[in-house]
Structures are given as structure tokens and as C-alpha cells.
Coordinates of C-alpha atoms and ligand atoms in Angstrom, one line a residue:
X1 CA 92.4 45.0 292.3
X2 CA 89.0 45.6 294.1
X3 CA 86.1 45.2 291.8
X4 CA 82.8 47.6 292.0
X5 CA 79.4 46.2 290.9
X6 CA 77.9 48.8 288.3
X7 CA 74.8 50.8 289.2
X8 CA 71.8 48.6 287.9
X9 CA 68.9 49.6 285.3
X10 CA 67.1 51.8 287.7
X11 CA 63.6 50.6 288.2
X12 CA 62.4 54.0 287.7
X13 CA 59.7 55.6 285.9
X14 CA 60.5 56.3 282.6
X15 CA 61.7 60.4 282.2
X16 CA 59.0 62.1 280.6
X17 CA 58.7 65.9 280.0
X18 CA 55.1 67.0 281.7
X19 CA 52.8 64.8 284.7
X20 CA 53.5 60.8 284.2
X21 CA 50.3 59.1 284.2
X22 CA 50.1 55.2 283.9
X23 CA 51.9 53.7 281.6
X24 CA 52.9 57.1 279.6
X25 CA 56.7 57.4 278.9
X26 CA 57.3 53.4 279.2
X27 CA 58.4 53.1 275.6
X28 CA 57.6 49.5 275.1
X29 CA 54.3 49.7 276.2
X30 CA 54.1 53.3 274.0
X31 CA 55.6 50.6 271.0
X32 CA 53.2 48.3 271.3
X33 CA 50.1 50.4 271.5
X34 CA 51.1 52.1 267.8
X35 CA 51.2 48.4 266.8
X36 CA 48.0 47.6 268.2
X37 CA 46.3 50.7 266.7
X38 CA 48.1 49.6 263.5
X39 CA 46.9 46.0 263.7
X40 CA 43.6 47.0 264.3
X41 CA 42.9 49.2 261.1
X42 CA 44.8 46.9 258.8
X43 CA 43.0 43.8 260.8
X44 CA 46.3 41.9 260.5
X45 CA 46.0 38.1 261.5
X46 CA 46.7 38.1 265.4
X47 CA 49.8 35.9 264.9
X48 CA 51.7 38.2 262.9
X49 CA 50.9 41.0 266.0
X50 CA 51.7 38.5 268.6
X51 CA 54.9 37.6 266.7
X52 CA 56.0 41.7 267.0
X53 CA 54.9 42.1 270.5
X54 CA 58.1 39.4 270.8
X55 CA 61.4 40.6 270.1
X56 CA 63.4 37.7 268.4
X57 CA 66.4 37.5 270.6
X58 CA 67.3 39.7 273.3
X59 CA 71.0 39.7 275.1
X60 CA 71.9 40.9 278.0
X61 CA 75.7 41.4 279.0
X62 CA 78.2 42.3 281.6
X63 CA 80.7 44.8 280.3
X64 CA 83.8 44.8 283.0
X65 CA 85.7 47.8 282.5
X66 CA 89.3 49.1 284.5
X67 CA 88.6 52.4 285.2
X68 CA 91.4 54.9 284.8
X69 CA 91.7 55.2 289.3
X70 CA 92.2 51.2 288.8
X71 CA 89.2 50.1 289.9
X72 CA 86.7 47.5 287.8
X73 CA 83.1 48.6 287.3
X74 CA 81.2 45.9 285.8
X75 CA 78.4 47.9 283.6
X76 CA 75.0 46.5 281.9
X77 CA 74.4 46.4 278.3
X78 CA 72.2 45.0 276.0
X79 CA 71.7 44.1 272.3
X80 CA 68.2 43.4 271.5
X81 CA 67.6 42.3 267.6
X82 CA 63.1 42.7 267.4
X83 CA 62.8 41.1 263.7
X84 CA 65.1 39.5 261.4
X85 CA 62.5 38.7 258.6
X86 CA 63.1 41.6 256.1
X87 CA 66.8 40.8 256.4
X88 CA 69.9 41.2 259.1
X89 CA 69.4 43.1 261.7
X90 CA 70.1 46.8 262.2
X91 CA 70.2 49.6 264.7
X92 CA 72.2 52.0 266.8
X93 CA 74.1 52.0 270.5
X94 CA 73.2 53.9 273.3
X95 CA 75.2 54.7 275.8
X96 CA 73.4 56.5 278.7
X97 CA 72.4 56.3 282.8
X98 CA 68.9 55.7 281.7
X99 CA 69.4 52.9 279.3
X100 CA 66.8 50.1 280.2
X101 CA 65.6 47.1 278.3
X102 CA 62.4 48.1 277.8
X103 CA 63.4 51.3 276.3
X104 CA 66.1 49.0 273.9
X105 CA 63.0 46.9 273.0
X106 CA 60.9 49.6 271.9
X107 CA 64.1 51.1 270.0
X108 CA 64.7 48.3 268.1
X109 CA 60.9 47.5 267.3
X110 CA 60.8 51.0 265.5
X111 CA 63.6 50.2 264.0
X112 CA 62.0 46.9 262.6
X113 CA 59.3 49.6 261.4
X114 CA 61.5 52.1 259.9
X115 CA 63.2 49.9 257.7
X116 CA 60.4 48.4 256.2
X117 CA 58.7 52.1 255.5
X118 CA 61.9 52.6 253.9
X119 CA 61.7 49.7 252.4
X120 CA 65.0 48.8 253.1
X121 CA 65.8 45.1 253.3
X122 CA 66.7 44.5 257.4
X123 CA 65.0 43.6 260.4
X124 CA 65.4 45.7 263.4
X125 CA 67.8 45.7 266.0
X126 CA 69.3 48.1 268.8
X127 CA 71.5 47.9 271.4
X128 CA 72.7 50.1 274.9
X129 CA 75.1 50.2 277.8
X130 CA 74.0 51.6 281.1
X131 CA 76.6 54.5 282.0
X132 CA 77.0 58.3 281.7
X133 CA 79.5 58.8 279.2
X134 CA 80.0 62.2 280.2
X135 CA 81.6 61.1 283.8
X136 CA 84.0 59.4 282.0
X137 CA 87.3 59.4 280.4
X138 CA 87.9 58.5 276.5
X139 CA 90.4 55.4 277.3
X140 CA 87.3 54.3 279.4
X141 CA 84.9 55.1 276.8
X142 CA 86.8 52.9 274.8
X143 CA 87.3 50.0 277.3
X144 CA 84.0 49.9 277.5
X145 CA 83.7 49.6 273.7
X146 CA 85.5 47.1 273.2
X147 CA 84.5 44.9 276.2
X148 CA 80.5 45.2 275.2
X149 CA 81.7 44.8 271.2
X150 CA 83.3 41.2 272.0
X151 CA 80.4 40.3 274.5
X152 CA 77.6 41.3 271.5
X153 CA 79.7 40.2 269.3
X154 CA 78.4 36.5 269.4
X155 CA 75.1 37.7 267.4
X156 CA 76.4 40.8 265.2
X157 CA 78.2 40.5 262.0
X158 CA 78.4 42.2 258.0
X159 CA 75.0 39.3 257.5
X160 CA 73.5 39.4 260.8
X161 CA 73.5 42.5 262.8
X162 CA 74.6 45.9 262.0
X163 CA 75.3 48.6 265.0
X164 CA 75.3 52.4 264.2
X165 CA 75.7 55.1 266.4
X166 CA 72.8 56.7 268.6
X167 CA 72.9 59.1 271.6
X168 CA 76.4 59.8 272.9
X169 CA 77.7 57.1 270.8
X170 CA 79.9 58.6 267.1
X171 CA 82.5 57.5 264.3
X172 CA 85.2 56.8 266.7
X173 CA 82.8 54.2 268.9
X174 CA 82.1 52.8 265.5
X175 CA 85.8 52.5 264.7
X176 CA 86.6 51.0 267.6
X177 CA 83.7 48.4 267.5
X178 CA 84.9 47.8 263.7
X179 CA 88.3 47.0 265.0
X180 CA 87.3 44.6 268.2
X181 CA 85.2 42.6 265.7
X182 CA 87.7 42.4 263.0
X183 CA 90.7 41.3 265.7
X184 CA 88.0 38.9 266.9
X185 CA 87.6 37.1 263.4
X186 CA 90.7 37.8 261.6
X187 CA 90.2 40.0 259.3
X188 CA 88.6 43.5 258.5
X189 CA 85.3 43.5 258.6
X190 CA 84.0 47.1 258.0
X191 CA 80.4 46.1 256.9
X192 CA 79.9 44.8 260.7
X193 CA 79.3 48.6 261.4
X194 CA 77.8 51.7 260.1
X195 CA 78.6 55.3 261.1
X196 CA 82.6 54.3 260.9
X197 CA 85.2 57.1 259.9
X198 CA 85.4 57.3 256.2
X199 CA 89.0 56.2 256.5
X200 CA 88.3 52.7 257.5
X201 CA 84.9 52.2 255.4
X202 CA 82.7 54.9 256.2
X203 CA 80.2 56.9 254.0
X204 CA 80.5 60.3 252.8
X205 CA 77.5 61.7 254.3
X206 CA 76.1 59.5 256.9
X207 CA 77.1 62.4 259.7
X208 CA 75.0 64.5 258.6
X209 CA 72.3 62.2 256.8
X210 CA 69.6 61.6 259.7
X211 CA 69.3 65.7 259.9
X212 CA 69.6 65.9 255.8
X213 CA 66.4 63.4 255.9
X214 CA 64.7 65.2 258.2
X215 CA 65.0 68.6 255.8
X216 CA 63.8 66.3 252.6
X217 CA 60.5 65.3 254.7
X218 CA 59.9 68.3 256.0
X219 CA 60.1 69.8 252.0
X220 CA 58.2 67.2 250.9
X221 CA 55.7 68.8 253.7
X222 CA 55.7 72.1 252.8
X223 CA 54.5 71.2 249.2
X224 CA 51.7 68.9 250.4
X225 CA 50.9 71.5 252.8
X226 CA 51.1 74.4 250.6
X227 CA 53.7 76.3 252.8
X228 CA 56.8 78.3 252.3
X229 CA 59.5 76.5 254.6
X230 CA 61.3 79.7 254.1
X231 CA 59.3 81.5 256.4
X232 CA 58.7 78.8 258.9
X233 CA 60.0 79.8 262.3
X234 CA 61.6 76.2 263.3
X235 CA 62.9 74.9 266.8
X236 CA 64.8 72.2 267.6
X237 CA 64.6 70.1 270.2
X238 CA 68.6 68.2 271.0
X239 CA 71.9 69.8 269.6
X240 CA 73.7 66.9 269.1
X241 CA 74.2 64.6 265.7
X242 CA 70.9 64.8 265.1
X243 CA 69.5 68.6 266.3
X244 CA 72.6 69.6 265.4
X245 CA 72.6 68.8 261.4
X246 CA 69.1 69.8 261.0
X247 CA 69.7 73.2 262.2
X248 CA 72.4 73.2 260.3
X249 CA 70.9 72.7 257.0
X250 CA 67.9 74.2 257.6
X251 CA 69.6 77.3 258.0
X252 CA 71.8 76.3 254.9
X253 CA 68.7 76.4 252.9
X254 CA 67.3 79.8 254.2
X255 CA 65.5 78.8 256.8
X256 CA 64.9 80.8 260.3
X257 CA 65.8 78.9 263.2
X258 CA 64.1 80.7 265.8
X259 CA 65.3 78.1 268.9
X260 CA 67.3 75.4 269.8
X261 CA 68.2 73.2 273.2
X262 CA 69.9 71.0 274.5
X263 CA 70.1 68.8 277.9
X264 CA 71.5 71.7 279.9
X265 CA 69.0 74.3 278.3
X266 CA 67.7 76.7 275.3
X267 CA 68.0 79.8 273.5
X268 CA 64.9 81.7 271.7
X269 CA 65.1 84.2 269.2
X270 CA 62.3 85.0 267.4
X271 CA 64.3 87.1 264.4
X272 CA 66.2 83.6 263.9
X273 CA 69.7 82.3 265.3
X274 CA 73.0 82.6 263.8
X275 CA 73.4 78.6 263.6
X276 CA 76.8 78.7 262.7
X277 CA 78.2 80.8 265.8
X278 CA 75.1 78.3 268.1
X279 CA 77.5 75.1 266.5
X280 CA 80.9 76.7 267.3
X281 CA 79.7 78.0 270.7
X282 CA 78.2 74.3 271.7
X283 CA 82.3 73.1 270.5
X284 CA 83.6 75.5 272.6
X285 CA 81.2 75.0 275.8
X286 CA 79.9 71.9 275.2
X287 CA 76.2 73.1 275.8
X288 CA 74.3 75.8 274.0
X289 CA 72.4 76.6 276.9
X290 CA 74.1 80.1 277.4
X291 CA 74.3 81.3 274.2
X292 CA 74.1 84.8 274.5
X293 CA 71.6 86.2 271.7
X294 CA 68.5 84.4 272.7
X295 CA 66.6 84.2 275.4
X296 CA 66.9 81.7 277.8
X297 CA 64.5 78.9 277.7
X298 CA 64.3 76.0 280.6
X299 CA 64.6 72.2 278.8
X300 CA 61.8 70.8 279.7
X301 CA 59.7 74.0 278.2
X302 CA 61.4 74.0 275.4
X303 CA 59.1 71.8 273.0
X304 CA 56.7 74.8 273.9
X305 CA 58.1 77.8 272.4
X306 CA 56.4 79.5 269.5
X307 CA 57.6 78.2 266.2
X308 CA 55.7 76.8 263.4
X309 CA 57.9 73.7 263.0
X310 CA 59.0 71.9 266.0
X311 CA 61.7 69.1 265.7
X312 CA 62.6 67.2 268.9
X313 CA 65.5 65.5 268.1
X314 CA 67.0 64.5 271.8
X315 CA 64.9 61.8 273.7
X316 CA 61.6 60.0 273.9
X317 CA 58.8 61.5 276.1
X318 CA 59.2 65.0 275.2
X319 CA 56.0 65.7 274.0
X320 CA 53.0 64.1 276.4
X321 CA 49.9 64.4 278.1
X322 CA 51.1 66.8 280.4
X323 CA 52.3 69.4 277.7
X324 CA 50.6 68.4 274.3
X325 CA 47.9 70.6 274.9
X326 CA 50.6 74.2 275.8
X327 CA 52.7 73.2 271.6
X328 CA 52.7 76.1 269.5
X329 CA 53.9 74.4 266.4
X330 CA 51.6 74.0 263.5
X331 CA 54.1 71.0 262.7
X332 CA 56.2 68.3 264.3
X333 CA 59.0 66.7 262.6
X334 CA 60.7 63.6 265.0
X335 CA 63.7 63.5 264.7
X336 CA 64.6 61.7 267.8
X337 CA 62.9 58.3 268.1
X338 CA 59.5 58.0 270.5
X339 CA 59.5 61.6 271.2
X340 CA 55.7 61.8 271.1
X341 CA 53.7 59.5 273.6
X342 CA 50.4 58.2 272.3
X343 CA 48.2 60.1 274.3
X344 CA 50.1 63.6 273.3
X345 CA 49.3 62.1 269.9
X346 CA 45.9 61.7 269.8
X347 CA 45.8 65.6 271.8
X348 CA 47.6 66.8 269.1
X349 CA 45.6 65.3 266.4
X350 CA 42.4 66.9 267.8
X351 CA 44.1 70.1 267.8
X352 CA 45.0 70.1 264.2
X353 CA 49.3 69.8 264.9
X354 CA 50.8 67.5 262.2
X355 CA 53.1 65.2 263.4
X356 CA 55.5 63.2 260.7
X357 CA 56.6 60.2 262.7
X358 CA 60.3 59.0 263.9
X359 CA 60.0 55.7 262.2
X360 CA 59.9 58.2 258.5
X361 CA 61.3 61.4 259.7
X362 CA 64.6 60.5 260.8
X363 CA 65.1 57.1 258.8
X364 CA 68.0 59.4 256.7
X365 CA 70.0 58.3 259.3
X366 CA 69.6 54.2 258.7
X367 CA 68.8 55.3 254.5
X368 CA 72.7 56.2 254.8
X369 CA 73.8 53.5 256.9
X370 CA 72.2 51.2 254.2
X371 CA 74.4 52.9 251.8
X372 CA 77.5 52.8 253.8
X373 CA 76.5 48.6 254.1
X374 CA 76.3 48.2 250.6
X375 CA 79.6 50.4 249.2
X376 CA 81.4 48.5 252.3
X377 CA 80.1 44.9 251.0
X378 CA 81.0 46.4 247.5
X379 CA 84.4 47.9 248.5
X380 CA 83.1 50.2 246.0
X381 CA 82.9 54.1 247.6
X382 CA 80.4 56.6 246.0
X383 CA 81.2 60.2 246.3
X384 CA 78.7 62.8 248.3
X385 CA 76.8 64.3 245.7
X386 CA 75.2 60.9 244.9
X387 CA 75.0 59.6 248.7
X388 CA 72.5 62.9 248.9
X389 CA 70.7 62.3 245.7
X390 CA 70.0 58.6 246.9
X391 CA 69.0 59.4 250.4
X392 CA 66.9 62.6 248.5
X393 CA 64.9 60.0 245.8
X394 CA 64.2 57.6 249.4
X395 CA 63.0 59.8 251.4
X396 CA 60.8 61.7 248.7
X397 CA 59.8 58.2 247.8
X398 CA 58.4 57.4 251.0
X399 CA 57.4 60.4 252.6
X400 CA 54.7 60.1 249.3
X401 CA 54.1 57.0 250.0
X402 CA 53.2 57.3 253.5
X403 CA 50.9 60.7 252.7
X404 CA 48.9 58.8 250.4
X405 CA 48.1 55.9 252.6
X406 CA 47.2 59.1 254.8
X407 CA 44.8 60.4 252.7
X408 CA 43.3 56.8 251.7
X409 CA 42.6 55.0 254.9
X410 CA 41.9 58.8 256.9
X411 CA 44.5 58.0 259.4
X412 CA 47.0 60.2 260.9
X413 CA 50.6 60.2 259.5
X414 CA 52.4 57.7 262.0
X415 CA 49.1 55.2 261.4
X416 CA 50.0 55.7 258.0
X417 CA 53.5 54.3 258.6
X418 CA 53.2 52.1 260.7
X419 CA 50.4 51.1 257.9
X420 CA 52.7 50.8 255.1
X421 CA 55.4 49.2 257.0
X422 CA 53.8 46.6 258.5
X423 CA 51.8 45.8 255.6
X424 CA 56.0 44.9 254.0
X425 CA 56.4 43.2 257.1
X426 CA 53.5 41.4 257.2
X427 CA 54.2 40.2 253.7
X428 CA 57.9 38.9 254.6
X429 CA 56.4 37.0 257.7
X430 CA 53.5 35.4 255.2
X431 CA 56.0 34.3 252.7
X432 CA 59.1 33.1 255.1
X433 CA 56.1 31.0 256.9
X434 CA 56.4 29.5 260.1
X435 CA 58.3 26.2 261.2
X436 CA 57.7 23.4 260.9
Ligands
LIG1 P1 73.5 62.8 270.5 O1 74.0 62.1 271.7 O2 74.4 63.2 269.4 O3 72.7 64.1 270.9 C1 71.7 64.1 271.8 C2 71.3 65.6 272.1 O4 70.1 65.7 272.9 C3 72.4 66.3 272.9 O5 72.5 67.6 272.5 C4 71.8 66.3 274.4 O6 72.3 67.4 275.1 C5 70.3 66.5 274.0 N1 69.4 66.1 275.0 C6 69.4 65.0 275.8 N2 68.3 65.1 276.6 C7 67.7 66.3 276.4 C8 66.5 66.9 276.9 N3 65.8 66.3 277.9 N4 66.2 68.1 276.4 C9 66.9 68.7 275.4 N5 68.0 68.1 274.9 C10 68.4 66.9 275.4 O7 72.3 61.9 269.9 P2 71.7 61.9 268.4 O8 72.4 60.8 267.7 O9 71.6 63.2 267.9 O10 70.3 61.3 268.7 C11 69.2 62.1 269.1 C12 67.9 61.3 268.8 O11 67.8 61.0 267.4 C13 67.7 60.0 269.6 O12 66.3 59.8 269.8 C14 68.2 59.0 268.5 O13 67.7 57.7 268.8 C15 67.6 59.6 267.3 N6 68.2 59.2 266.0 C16 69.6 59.3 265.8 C17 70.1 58.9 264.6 C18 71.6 59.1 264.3 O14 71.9 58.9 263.1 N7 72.4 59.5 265.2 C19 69.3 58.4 263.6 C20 67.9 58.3 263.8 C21 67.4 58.7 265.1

């Protein structure tokens, strides 16, 4: 059978929405500056920061796959685990053409971060295969599964390293990893994976959990703010897991969802969109992009329609240098992770735009995922109502946390998580010690 070598990580500049300049857009360098600016107002001792500027153990793997014409393509991925000392690892899969190892690095460091704001006890961890999902066929998506699952699966396990799903990655991915694992060892191991089907160990709710998180921030923001979320025009950035949920229940709790987009595109209606005909259009067409009552609205201008809350939920490097300074929104929820580069950061501090950071605003997802870990470990299931009440009392929790270190130290909200977070961390890496 002939054999194709696989397209390599590109060395590319990073894809960023708006004029690249420097090192803007390369998320690990975008990673390590929040840590720095962190480090710096919490003077942490310089060997915990050098310690974090180190991911623990990073893996890199060739994933042959048989492609449905017969042919092998041998694809890149990678499994990158940043910190283990809060407990096992955990973070999603990408699968996706621009998949690099800098961009899995910085992925999994804010992972790291998020769990700790949550407080929940792991480390962080993510993982990515270089290919375009979209070019290819399910049998290959799942070849490819279960090839990069057996390569990984030397340094994941229920106690060491739990995968979720991320971009273009979903329950069935998650069943089949489940599956590869368990054949590999013997038995069933659901806890190796969150983000499963509910029939095989799954959690009620953890579909729509990182877009229910993002509503229970963004409440918790209208009362500190003193706004009525009711009459907040919101626009969201990425209509998949993510974009998709939170318009969903935005809209489920009376919100007006004035625009939406995805990669192909957006719609913009300022009287609000009918979200429930925008989700059963993007089933039916796979895009949202020519949804008919809206006006149309290019990508990469998306992030710059009028709203008053703005949550990207598709990539990093939506919001930068080049276009900070054109936002309308009054507020920015992340739900996508690195969406904001530092430099549109500190623009939109100076003009007064509120951002409430990835590693807080879209932690429902891995608040869930925990849940789903622990009912698996307990083989003990827990029915919806209290999966939301849970993920509801977590996010509250921190969301107050975070806004109080915000008004304490006079730092903006992601300094304020990153703050809190690494002030757990810091604590875990004091304690554990270092060896010998
Ligand atoms: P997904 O694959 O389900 O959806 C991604 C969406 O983004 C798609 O609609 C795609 O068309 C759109 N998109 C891609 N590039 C775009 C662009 N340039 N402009 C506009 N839209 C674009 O992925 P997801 O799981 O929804 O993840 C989205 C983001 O949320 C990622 O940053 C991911 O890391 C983050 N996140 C996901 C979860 C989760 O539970 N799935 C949890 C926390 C954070």
C-alpha cells in the first residue's frame, strides 16, 4: 500500500483576526506574558514562575491512519500535560489544520489556571492532532481516534490524565477514545474520559455545561454591574458546542441575541435572532452564515458589531491590536480559550470594556467534566437538575471570588484570576516541595 507523509505543523504565523505585530497571536508567548504580569503583582518566588514557563511532559506522536482511497497518511498529534501538582491532569482534544505545539502548550497551561480558579483538584493538560476534520470521512475520523488514543495512551488514565472534547472533537470521539483505552487495559475504564455519551458513563449536562457557565458568569455580572441582562444586545462569536449553547440559553432566559457567526460567516439583527430556527438552520447547512433574517456580517468583522455583550467562543486571536480599538461591546465574556491577545487587553482596559477571562468564563465546561470524573469513579449518576445546581453554586463561587480580588489588588479581571489561581497553585507547589 503506498504510504503519504502528513502535512507538518505549518511554521506559520499564528491566525489572528486584525494586523499581526511581533509576537501577537503566538499563544504561548500570549500564555506566558499573563503569567509574567501575574507573577509580578503577586511577586511569586521566581522558581515557582520558572517552573510554569515549563510544561511537565510534553508528547509528541505519529498517528498512521488508512484512509478510505487506501492510502496511509501519517498525521501529527500531541498531548501536552503543563502541571500535575493540583492533581491528574486534565484537558480537551483538538483536532484541526492549525494545531501546533505551541498553541497545545498554551492550551494546557490555561488549563493548569482554570482549574485552580475553580478550585478544582487537577493539573492541566491538553492535547491535538494536526488534520481538517472536515475533509474527512467518519470511519477516518475514527481511525484516527483510535490510532492517536493508543499512542497517548501511555500517559492518560482515570488517575493521570483526563481528555475531553474541544474544537471539532464531541461525545462520539470521546466514546471511541473510552473504548481504545479500555480494549487496551482490559477493562472499562470510563473515568479515562470526559465528554462520553451518557450511555457509556457520561454526565447529564456536560453538552451544554461550558455555554450554561458562561450564562451564570455573565449573571453574576450583571448584578455586580448593576445591568439588566434582559436588555443586553449579546453576540456570539463560534456556533459550535460552545457558541452554540450559550445562545441557546441566553435566549432561553430572555435574552436578545442580536448576532452570531461562525467560520464561514455572520448574521446581525439588531431586534434579536430567532436562535432556535439559527440552531436548526446551522443542522441543516452546517454553517449559519446564510441565515436569512440578518444581515450578513464578514468573520473576521464579526467581533465588531454593535452589542453590549460580546462572547467569542471560536478561536484564540480574535480580539487584537489590530481591532481592539473598532469593539462595540460594553462586555466581553470568553468563551473560547485565548481569544483576547494581551495587547487588545490592555486597549480594551483603557477604554473601559470588561473582559471576564477564558480561564473563569468558560471553566463550566471542565466544572462538568469534574462531575462526570467523579459519578464515573463513583459509578454513582446524578440526575440534571443537580449537575446545574453544582455547576450554578461553582461558578457563582468563583466568579465572587475572582471580583473581589478585582476590587482588592485594582487589577483587571483576568489579573485577578490568574491572581487567585496561581496563588492555589503556588500553594500546591510550596507544599509538594521539590526533590530531593
Ligand atoms: P466546536 O468545534 O464545537 O465549534 C467551533 C466553532 O467555531 C464552529 O462553529 C466554527 O465554525 C467556529 N469558528 C472557527 N473559527 C472561527 C472564526 N475564525 N470565526 C468565527 N467562527 C469560527 O468547538 P467548541 O468546543 O465550541 O470550542 C470553541 C472554543 O471554546 C475553543 O476555544 C475551545 O477551546 C473553547 N472551550 C470549549 C469547551 C468545550 O466544552 N467544548 C470548554 C471550554 C472552552
Amino acid at each position: 500500500m503506498p504510504v503519504k507523509t502528513s502535512e507538518k505543523p505549518s511554521k506559520r504565523k499564528f491566525p489572528l483576526n486584525g494586523a499581526a505585530d511581533g509576537m501577537e497571536g503566538n499563544p504561548w508567548h500570549e500564555a506566558m506574558r499573563q503569567l509574567d504580569l501575574a507573577a509580578r503583582k503577586m511577586n511569586l518566588e521566581p522558581y515557582i514562575t520558572e517552573r510554569l514557563r515549563h510544561p511537565k511532559r510534553v508528547l509528541t506522536v505519529s498517528v498512521p491512519v488508512r484512509m478510505d482511497d487506501g492510502e496511509v497518511r501519517v498525521f501529527e498529534g500531541y498531548r501536552v500535560q503543563h502541571n500535575l501538582d493540583r492533581g491528574p491532569a486534565k484537558g480537551g482534544i483538538r483536532y484541526h489544520p492549525q494545531v501546533s505545539m505551541d498553541e497545545v502548550k498554551a492550551l494546557a497551561f490555561w488549563m493548569t489556571m482554570k482549574c485552580a480558579v475553580m478550585n478544582l483538584p487537577y493539573g492541566g493538560a491538553k492535547g491535538g492532532v494536526v488534520c481538517n476534520p472536515k475533509e474527512m470521512s467518519l470511519a477516518e475520523i475514527e481511525r484516527l481516534t483510535r490510532r492517536y488514543t493508543s499512542e497517548i495512551s501511555i500517559i492518560i488514565g482515570p488517575d493521570k490524565d483526563i481528555p475531553a472534547p474541544d474544537v471539532n472533537t464531541n461525545e462520539q470521539i470521546m466514546g471511541w477514545m473510552m473504548d481504545t483505552f479500555s480494549m487496551t487495559i482490559g477493562y472499562s475504564a470510563p473515568g479515562v474520559v470526559t465528554g462520553k455519551p451518557v450511555g457509556i458513563g457520561g454526565s447529564l449536562g456536560r453538552r451544554e455545561a461550558t455555554g450554561r457557565g458562561v450564562f451564570y458568569v455573565t449573571q453574576e455580572l450583571a448584578n455586580v454591574q448593576g445591568f439588566d441582562l434582559r436588555d443586553a444586545p449579546v453576540a456570539v462569536q463560534g456556533f459550535g458546542n460552545v457558541g452554540m449553547n450559550v445562545a441557546k440559553i441566553f435566549s432561553q432566559h430572555g435574552c436578545r441575541v442580536v448576532g452570531a457567526a461562525d467560520v464561514g460567516g455572520g448574521v446581525y439583527n439588531p431586534r434579536g435572532l430567532d436562535v432556535d430556527a439559527l440552531i436548526e438552520f446551522s443542522k441543516k447547512h452546517d454553517t449559519i452564515s446564510k441565515f436569512p433574517k440578518g444581515e450578513r456580517v464578514p468573520t473576521e468583522r464579526f467581533v465588531e458589531v454593535p452589542c453590549a455583550i460580546l462572547v467569542p467562543a471560536a478561536m484564540e486571536n480574535q480580539i487584537t491590536r489590530g481591532n481592539a480599538g473598532r469593539i462595540q461591546a460594553k462586555y466581553i465574556v470568553e468563551g473560547a480559550n485565548g481569544p483576547t491577545t494581551t495587547e487588545a487587553d490592555q486597549m480594551l482596559a483603557k477604554r473601559g470594556i470588561l473582559v471576564v477571562p477564558d480561564i473563569l468564563a468558560n471553566a463550566g465546561g471542565v466544572t462538568v467534566s469534574y462531575f462526570e470524573w467523579v459519578q464515573d469513579i463513583q459509578s454513582f449518576f446524578w440526575d440534571e437538575k443537580d449537575v446545574n445546581a453544582k455547576l450554578k453554586d461553582l461558578m457563582v463561587k468563583s466568579f465572587r471570588e475572582v471580583y473581589e480580588v478585582h476590587e482588592k489588588e485594582h487589577a483587571n479581571l483576568r489579573l485577578a484570576a490568574f491572581i487567585l489561581g496561581l496563588g492555589r497553585l503556588a500553594q500546591a507547589v510550596r507544599i509538594r516541595g521539590l526533590f530531593p
